[in-house]
Structure formats: structure tokens, C-alpha cells
Coordinates of C-alpha atoms in Angstrom, one line a residue:
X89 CA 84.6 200.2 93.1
X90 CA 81.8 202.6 93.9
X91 CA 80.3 204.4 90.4
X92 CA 77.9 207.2 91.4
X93 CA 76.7 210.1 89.4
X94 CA 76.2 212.4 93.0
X95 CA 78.8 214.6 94.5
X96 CA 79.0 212.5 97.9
X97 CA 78.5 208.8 99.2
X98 CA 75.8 209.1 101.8
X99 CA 76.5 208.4 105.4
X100 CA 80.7 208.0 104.7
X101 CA 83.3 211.0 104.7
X102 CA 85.6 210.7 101.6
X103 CA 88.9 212.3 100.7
X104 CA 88.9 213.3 97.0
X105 CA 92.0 212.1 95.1
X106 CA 91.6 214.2 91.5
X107 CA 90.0 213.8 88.8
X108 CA 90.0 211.0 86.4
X109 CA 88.9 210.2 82.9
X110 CA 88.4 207.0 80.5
X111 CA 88.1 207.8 76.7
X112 CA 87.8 205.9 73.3
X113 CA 87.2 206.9 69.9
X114 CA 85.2 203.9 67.9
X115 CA 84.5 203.7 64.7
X116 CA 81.4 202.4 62.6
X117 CA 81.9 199.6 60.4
X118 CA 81.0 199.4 56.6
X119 CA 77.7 196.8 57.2
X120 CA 76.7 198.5 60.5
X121 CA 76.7 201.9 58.1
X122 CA 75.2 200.6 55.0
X123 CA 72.1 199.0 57.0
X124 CA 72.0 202.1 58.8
X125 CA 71.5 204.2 55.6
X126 CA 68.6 202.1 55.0
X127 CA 66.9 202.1 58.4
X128 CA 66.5 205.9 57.6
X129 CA 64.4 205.3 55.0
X130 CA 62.1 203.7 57.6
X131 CA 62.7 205.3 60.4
X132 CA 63.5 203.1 64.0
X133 CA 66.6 202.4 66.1
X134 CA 69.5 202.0 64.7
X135 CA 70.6 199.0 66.4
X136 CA 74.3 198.7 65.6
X137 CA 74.6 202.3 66.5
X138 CA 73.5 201.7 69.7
X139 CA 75.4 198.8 70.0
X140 CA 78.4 200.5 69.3
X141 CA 78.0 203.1 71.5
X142 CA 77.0 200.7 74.6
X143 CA 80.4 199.1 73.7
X144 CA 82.5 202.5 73.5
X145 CA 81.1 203.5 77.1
X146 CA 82.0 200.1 78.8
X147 CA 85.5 200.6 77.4
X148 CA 85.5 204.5 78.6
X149 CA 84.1 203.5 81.9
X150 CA 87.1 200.6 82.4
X151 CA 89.7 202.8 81.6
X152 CA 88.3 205.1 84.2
X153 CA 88.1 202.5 86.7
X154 CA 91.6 201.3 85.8
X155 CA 92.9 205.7 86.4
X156 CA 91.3 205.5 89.7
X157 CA 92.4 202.1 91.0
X158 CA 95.7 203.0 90.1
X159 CA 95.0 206.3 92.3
X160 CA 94.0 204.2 95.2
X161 CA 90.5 205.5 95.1
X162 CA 87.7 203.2 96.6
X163 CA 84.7 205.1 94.7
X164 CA 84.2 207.7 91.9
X165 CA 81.9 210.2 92.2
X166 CA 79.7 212.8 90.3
X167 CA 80.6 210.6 86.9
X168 CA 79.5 212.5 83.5
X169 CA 79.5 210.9 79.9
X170 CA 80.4 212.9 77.1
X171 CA 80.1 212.0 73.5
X172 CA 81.5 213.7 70.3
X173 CA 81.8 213.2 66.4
X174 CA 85.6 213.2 65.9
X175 CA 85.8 212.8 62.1
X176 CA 83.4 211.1 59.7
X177 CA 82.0 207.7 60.9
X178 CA 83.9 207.9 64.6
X179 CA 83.0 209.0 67.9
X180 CA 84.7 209.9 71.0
X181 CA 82.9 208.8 74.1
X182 CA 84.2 210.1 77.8
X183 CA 83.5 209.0 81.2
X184 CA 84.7 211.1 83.8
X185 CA 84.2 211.9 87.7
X186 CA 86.1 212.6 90.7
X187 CA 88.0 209.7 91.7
X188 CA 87.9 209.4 96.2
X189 CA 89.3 207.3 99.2
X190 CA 86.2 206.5 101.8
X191 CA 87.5 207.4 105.7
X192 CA 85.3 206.1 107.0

């Protein structure tokens, strides 16, 4: 499968099959928050932040891959992430694009 953040696959003529999305909400855990609370007072990268948010995007991205395989779709195209606090130590993570079959 084809990931590309553009709005065509060079040199090939597609036939675009809808939209599709991959989401997940993940939550911090209590040791990844509590060392975060001190890394503040420090300052740096929070590492099991970024961890966690590396991991929710794989999982977004997969179930996107999974909506457009089942679609029939050889590529997805024009792919955007989106990211948003949904309550108190949880975030959503989206990954969505334009799922199409290559003609040629």
C-alpha cells in the first residue's frame, strides 16, 4: 500500500474510492505522567510522551490501511494527522486521506 501526503501518484492515473480514516484515543499512564511532571522542572523531551504518541499514530495509520484495503484501494493519498486532547490525560490521534485504485 502506497502512503503519500500529495494529492496524485506521479506518472499513474488513479480512481479515487472515498475517503478513509484510522483513529485511537490513548491514554498516559501514571509513571509516564509522574516523570513527566518532573521533566518540567527541567525542561527537555518528554520521552514517554513521545513514545506514546509514535505508538498512537502507528495504530491510527493501520486502521487506515486496514479501511482502505478493505475498499480495494492500492494507495492512499493526500494523508493528514490530526491530534486532540479528548479528556484529561488522553489523546485522540487521526490519520486520514483519500483512499484510490491505480489504472494504470
Amino acid at each position: 500500500m502506497k502512503l503519500l501526503n500529495i494529492d496524485h501518484i506521479p506518472g499513474k492515473e488513479i480512481e479515487p474510492l472515498g475517503i478513509v480514516k484510522g483513529t485511537v484515543v490513548h491514554t498516559k499512564n501514571v509513571g509516564r505522567d509522574f516523570m513527566a511532571a518532573m521533566k518540567t522542572l527541567v525542561g527537555g523531551e518528554l520521552v514517554g510522551y513521545t513514545q506514546m504518541l509514535n505508538e498512537a499514530r502507528q495504530i491510527a495509520v493501520k486502521r487506515m490501511v486496514d479501511e482502505a484495503q478493505a475498499l480495494g484501494a492500492d494507495a492512499i493519498i493526500n494523508i493528514r494527522y490530526g491530534t486532540s486532547s479528548v479528556m484529561s490525560g488522553a489523546a485522540e490521534v487521526i490519520a486520514y486521506g483519500t483512499a484510490v485504485k491505480i489504472i494504470n
